[in-house]
Amino acid sequence: GQQLNQSPQSMFIQEGEDVSMNCTSSSIFNTWLWYKQDPGEGPVLLIALYKAGELTSNGRLTAQFGITRKDSFLNISASIPSDVGIYFCAGPDLSGGSNYKLTFGKGTLLTVNP
Amino acid sequence: KAGVTQTPRYLIKTRGQQVTLSCSPISGHRSVSWYQQTPGQGLQFLFEYFSETQRNKGNFPGRFSGRQFSNSRSEMNVSTLELGDSALYLCASSFGLAGGGWETQYFGPGTRLLVL
């Protein structure tokens, strides 16, 4: 199946700083997804990207679908304490022929120091 | 509307036992997917059910099975539990009618299983 390499694994930043994380794959994805997981909860979808080169924002979050369709980036501007959590990239696993089988990156653990 | 609910939220079992986890999807959703989340392997797809039929399957041994009822509620079962089965089991629901596209899947809070 397809694999996603997400970096960095963890980040420790000061409140107000900007954050960048990225995800790469050796194979093409037609859809890129970014999720956030809070402790004790399931992942929540933040942004969905459907087209190569697409740049989409959701409040202070901005994500881009790489032109090669093998990477994606998530930026968080002016971080606040509630941004703490694990951020995952994900995409439908086309090798399985299904949009309901998601492949996830290993996640980026974000800690924000007030 | 109510979100995806999973029961129980926490479970402790011993090796060799079996366990059944339940997932109630959002009203109107007919697709339910299951994922296993561990610190080492991350989130891994188990299977997906739609209209009481398994539509997709991940790379897990046959000890992992599931089913879906006519009201779209789903259960997953793990038989002969091993220590490595300790994980957070998440289910996600969606309408299930994406065809060639993709539709948002909504995750439940998960069931945390500890195998001793």
Coordinates of C-alpha atoms in Angstrom, one line a residue:
Chain A
G1 CA 0.0 0.0 0.0
Q2 CA 0.9 3.7 -0.1
Q3 CA 3.0 5.2 2.7
L4 CA 3.2 8.8 3.9
N5 CA 6.3 10.3 5.5
Q6 CA 5.4 13.1 7.9
S7 CA 7.8 15.6 9.4
P8 CA 8.8 16.8 11.9
Q9 CA 7.7 14.1 14.4
S10 CA 7.3 16.8 17.1
M11 CA 7.6 20.5 17.6
F12 CA 7.8 22.6 20.7
I13 CA 7.1 26.3 20.0
Q14 CA 6.2 29.5 21.8
E15 CA 2.7 31.0 21.6
G16 CA 2.4 33.4 18.6
E17 CA 5.0 31.5 16.5
D18 CA 4.2 30.1 13.0
V19 CA 4.4 26.4 12.4
S20 CA 5.1 24.3 9.3
M21 CA 4.8 20.6 8.8
N22 CA 4.9 18.5 5.7
C23 CA 4.1 15.1 4.3
T24 CA 5.6 13.3 1.4
S25 CA 4.9 10.1 -0.5
S26 CA 6.6 7.9 -3.1
S27 CA 3.3 7.6 -4.9
I28 CA 0.7 9.9 -6.1
F29 CA -2.3 11.0 -4.1
N30 CA -5.4 12.5 -5.6
T31 CA -6.6 13.9 -2.3
W32 CA -4.7 15.2 0.6
L33 CA -6.2 15.5 4.1
W34 CA -5.0 17.1 7.3
Y35 CA -6.5 16.0 10.6
K36 CA -5.9 17.1 14.2
Q37 CA -6.3 14.7 17.1
D38 CA -6.7 16.0 20.7
P39 CA -6.0 13.7 23.7
G40 CA -8.7 11.2 24.2
E41 CA -10.5 12.1 21.0
G42 CA -10.7 10.9 17.4
P43 CA -9.1 12.8 14.5
V44 CA -11.0 15.8 13.2
L45 CA -10.7 16.9 9.6
L46 CA -9.1 20.4 9.3
I47 CA -8.5 20.8 5.6
A48 CA -9.1 18.7 2.4
L49 CA -7.2 19.3 -0.8
Y50 CA -8.4 18.0 -4.1
K51 CA -6.2 19.5 -6.9
A52 CA -2.5 19.7 -7.5
G53 CA -1.2 23.2 -6.6
E54 CA -4.3 24.0 -4.5
L55 CA -3.8 26.3 -1.6
T56 CA -6.6 26.2 1.0
S57 CA -7.1 28.1 4.3
N58 CA -9.2 27.4 7.3
G59 CA -8.7 30.3 9.7
R60 CA -5.1 30.4 10.8
L61 CA -4.4 27.1 9.0
T62 CA -3.2 26.9 5.4
A63 CA -2.5 23.8 3.5
Q64 CA -1.1 23.2 0.0
F65 CA -1.4 20.2 -2.4
G66 CA 2.0 19.8 -4.0
I67 CA 2.3 20.1 -7.7
T68 CA 3.9 16.7 -8.1
R69 CA 0.9 15.2 -6.1
K70 CA 3.4 13.5 -3.9
D71 CA 3.5 16.0 -1.1
S72 CA 1.5 18.4 1.0
F73 CA 2.2 21.2 3.6
L74 CA 0.3 22.5 6.5
N75 CA 1.1 25.9 8.1
I76 CA -0.4 27.3 11.3
S77 CA 0.1 31.0 11.8
A78 CA 0.2 32.8 15.2
S79 CA -0.1 29.6 17.2
I80 CA -2.2 29.6 20.4
P81 CA -2.3 27.0 23.3
S82 CA -5.4 25.2 21.9
D83 CA -3.4 24.3 18.8
V84 CA -1.7 21.6 20.9
G85 CA -2.3 18.1 19.6
I86 CA -1.2 15.6 17.0
Y87 CA -1.6 16.6 13.4
F88 CA -1.9 13.9 10.7
C89 CA -1.7 14.0 7.0
A90 CA -3.8 11.4 5.2
G91 CA -5.0 10.3 1.8
P92 CA -7.2 7.7 0.2
D93 CA -5.2 4.6 -0.6
L94 CA -5.6 4.2 -4.3
S95 CA -3.6 1.0 -4.3
G96 CA -6.6 -0.5 -2.5
G97 CA -8.9 1.0 -5.1
S98 CA -11.0 2.8 -2.5
N99 CA -11.6 6.3 -1.2
Y100 CA -12.7 4.8 2.1
K101 CA -9.4 3.3 3.0
L102 CA -7.2 6.2 4.3
T103 CA -3.5 6.0 4.7
F104 CA -2.1 8.2 7.5
G105 CA 1.2 9.7 8.2
K106 CA 2.7 9.0 11.7
G107 CA 1.8 12.5 12.9
T108 CA 3.4 15.7 14.2
L109 CA 3.0 16.3 17.9
L110 CA 2.7 20.0 18.5
T111 CA 3.3 21.6 21.9
V112 CA 2.7 25.3 22.4
N113 CA 4.3 27.1 25.3
P114 CA 2.0 29.9 26.6
Chain B
K1 CA -26.8 16.1 15.2
A2 CA -25.1 13.5 17.4
G3 CA -21.6 12.4 16.4
V4 CA -20.1 9.0 16.1
T5 CA -20.3 7.1 19.3
Q6 CA -18.1 4.1 20.4
T7 CA -18.6 1.8 23.3
P8 CA -17.0 1.0 25.6
R9 CA -14.5 3.8 25.8
Y10 CA -12.0 1.7 27.8
L11 CA -11.5 -2.0 28.1
I12 CA -9.0 -4.3 29.8
K13 CA -8.7 -7.9 28.6
T14 CA -6.1 -10.7 29.1
R15 CA -4.3 -12.6 26.4
G16 CA -6.3 -15.3 24.7
Q17 CA -9.7 -13.6 25.4
Q18 CA -11.9 -12.1 22.7
V19 CA -13.4 -8.6 22.6
T20 CA -16.3 -6.9 20.8
L21 CA -16.3 -3.2 20.2
S22 CA -19.3 -1.2 19.0
C23 CA -19.7 1.9 16.8
S24 CA -22.8 3.9 16.1
P25 CA -22.5 6.1 13.1
I26 CA -23.9 9.6 12.5
S27 CA -27.6 9.3 11.6
G28 CA -27.9 8.8 7.8
H29 CA -24.4 7.5 7.4
R30 CA -24.2 4.0 5.9
S31 CA -20.4 3.6 5.7
V32 CA -18.4 2.6 8.8
S33 CA -14.6 2.2 8.7
W34 CA -12.4 0.9 11.5
Y35 CA -8.8 1.9 12.3
Q36 CA -6.3 0.7 14.8
Q37 CA -4.0 3.4 16.3
T38 CA -0.8 2.4 18.1
P39 CA 2.3 4.5 19.0
G40 CA 4.5 2.4 16.8
Q41 CA 2.4 1.9 13.7
G42 CA 0.2 4.9 13.8
L43 CA -3.3 4.8 12.3
Q44 CA -3.9 1.7 10.2
F45 CA -7.0 0.8 8.3
L46 CA -8.8 -2.4 9.4
F47 CA -12.0 -2.6 7.2
E48 CA -15.0 -0.7 5.9
Y49 CA -18.6 -1.7 5.9
F50 CA -21.4 -0.3 3.7
S51 CA -25.0 -1.6 3.8
E52 CA -24.1 -4.6 5.9
T53 CA -21.3 -5.7 3.5
Q54 CA -17.5 -5.5 3.9
R55 CA -16.4 -3.3 1.1
N56 CA -12.7 -2.8 1.9
K57 CA -10.2 -4.7 4.0
G58 CA -6.8 -3.8 5.4
N59 CA -3.8 -6.1 6.1
F60 CA -4.8 -7.5 9.4
P61 CA -5.0 -11.2 10.4
G62 CA -8.2 -13.1 10.4
R63 CA -8.5 -12.6 14.2
F64 CA -9.9 -9.2 13.4
S65 CA -13.4 -9.3 12.0
G66 CA -16.4 -7.0 11.8
R67 CA -20.0 -6.7 10.8
Q68 CA -22.6 -4.1 10.2
F69 CA -26.3 -4.2 11.1
S70 CA -29.3 -3.0 9.1
N71 CA -29.3 0.2 11.2
S72 CA -25.7 0.9 10.1
R73 CA -24.3 0.2 13.6
S74 CA -21.1 -1.8 13.4
E75 CA -19.2 -4.1 15.6
M76 CA -15.6 -5.3 15.4
N77 CA -14.4 -8.4 17.1
V78 CA -10.9 -9.5 18.0
S79 CA -10.4 -13.1 18.9
T80 CA -7.5 -14.7 20.8
L81 CA -6.1 -11.4 21.9
E82 CA -2.4 -10.8 21.9
L83 CA -0.4 -8.1 23.8
G84 CA 0.2 -6.3 20.5
D85 CA -3.5 -5.7 20.1
S86 CA -3.4 -3.1 22.8
A87 CA -4.4 0.1 20.9
L88 CA -7.0 2.8 20.4
Y89 CA -9.6 1.5 18.0
L90 CA -11.3 4.2 16.0
C91 CA -14.3 4.1 13.8
A92 CA -15.3 6.6 11.3
S93 CA -18.6 7.1 9.4
S94 CA -19.7 8.7 6.2
F95 CA -22.6 8.6 3.7
G96 CA -20.6 6.0 1.7
L97 CA -21.7 7.3 -1.7
A98 CA -18.5 9.1 -2.8
G99 CA -18.1 7.0 -6.0
G100 CA -14.9 8.2 -7.6
G101 CA -14.4 11.1 -5.3
W102 CA -13.9 11.5 -1.6
E103 CA -16.3 12.5 1.2
T104 CA -15.6 13.5 4.7
Q105 CA -15.3 10.7 7.3
Y106 CA -16.2 11.6 10.9
F107 CA -14.3 9.8 13.6
G108 CA -15.6 8.7 17.0
P109 CA -13.5 9.1 20.2
G110 CA -12.3 5.5 20.1
T111 CA -12.2 2.5 22.4
R112 CA -8.9 2.1 24.2
L113 CA -8.1 -1.6 24.6
L114 CA -5.4 -2.8 26.9
V115 CA -4.4 -6.5 26.7
L116 CA -2.6 -7.9 29.7

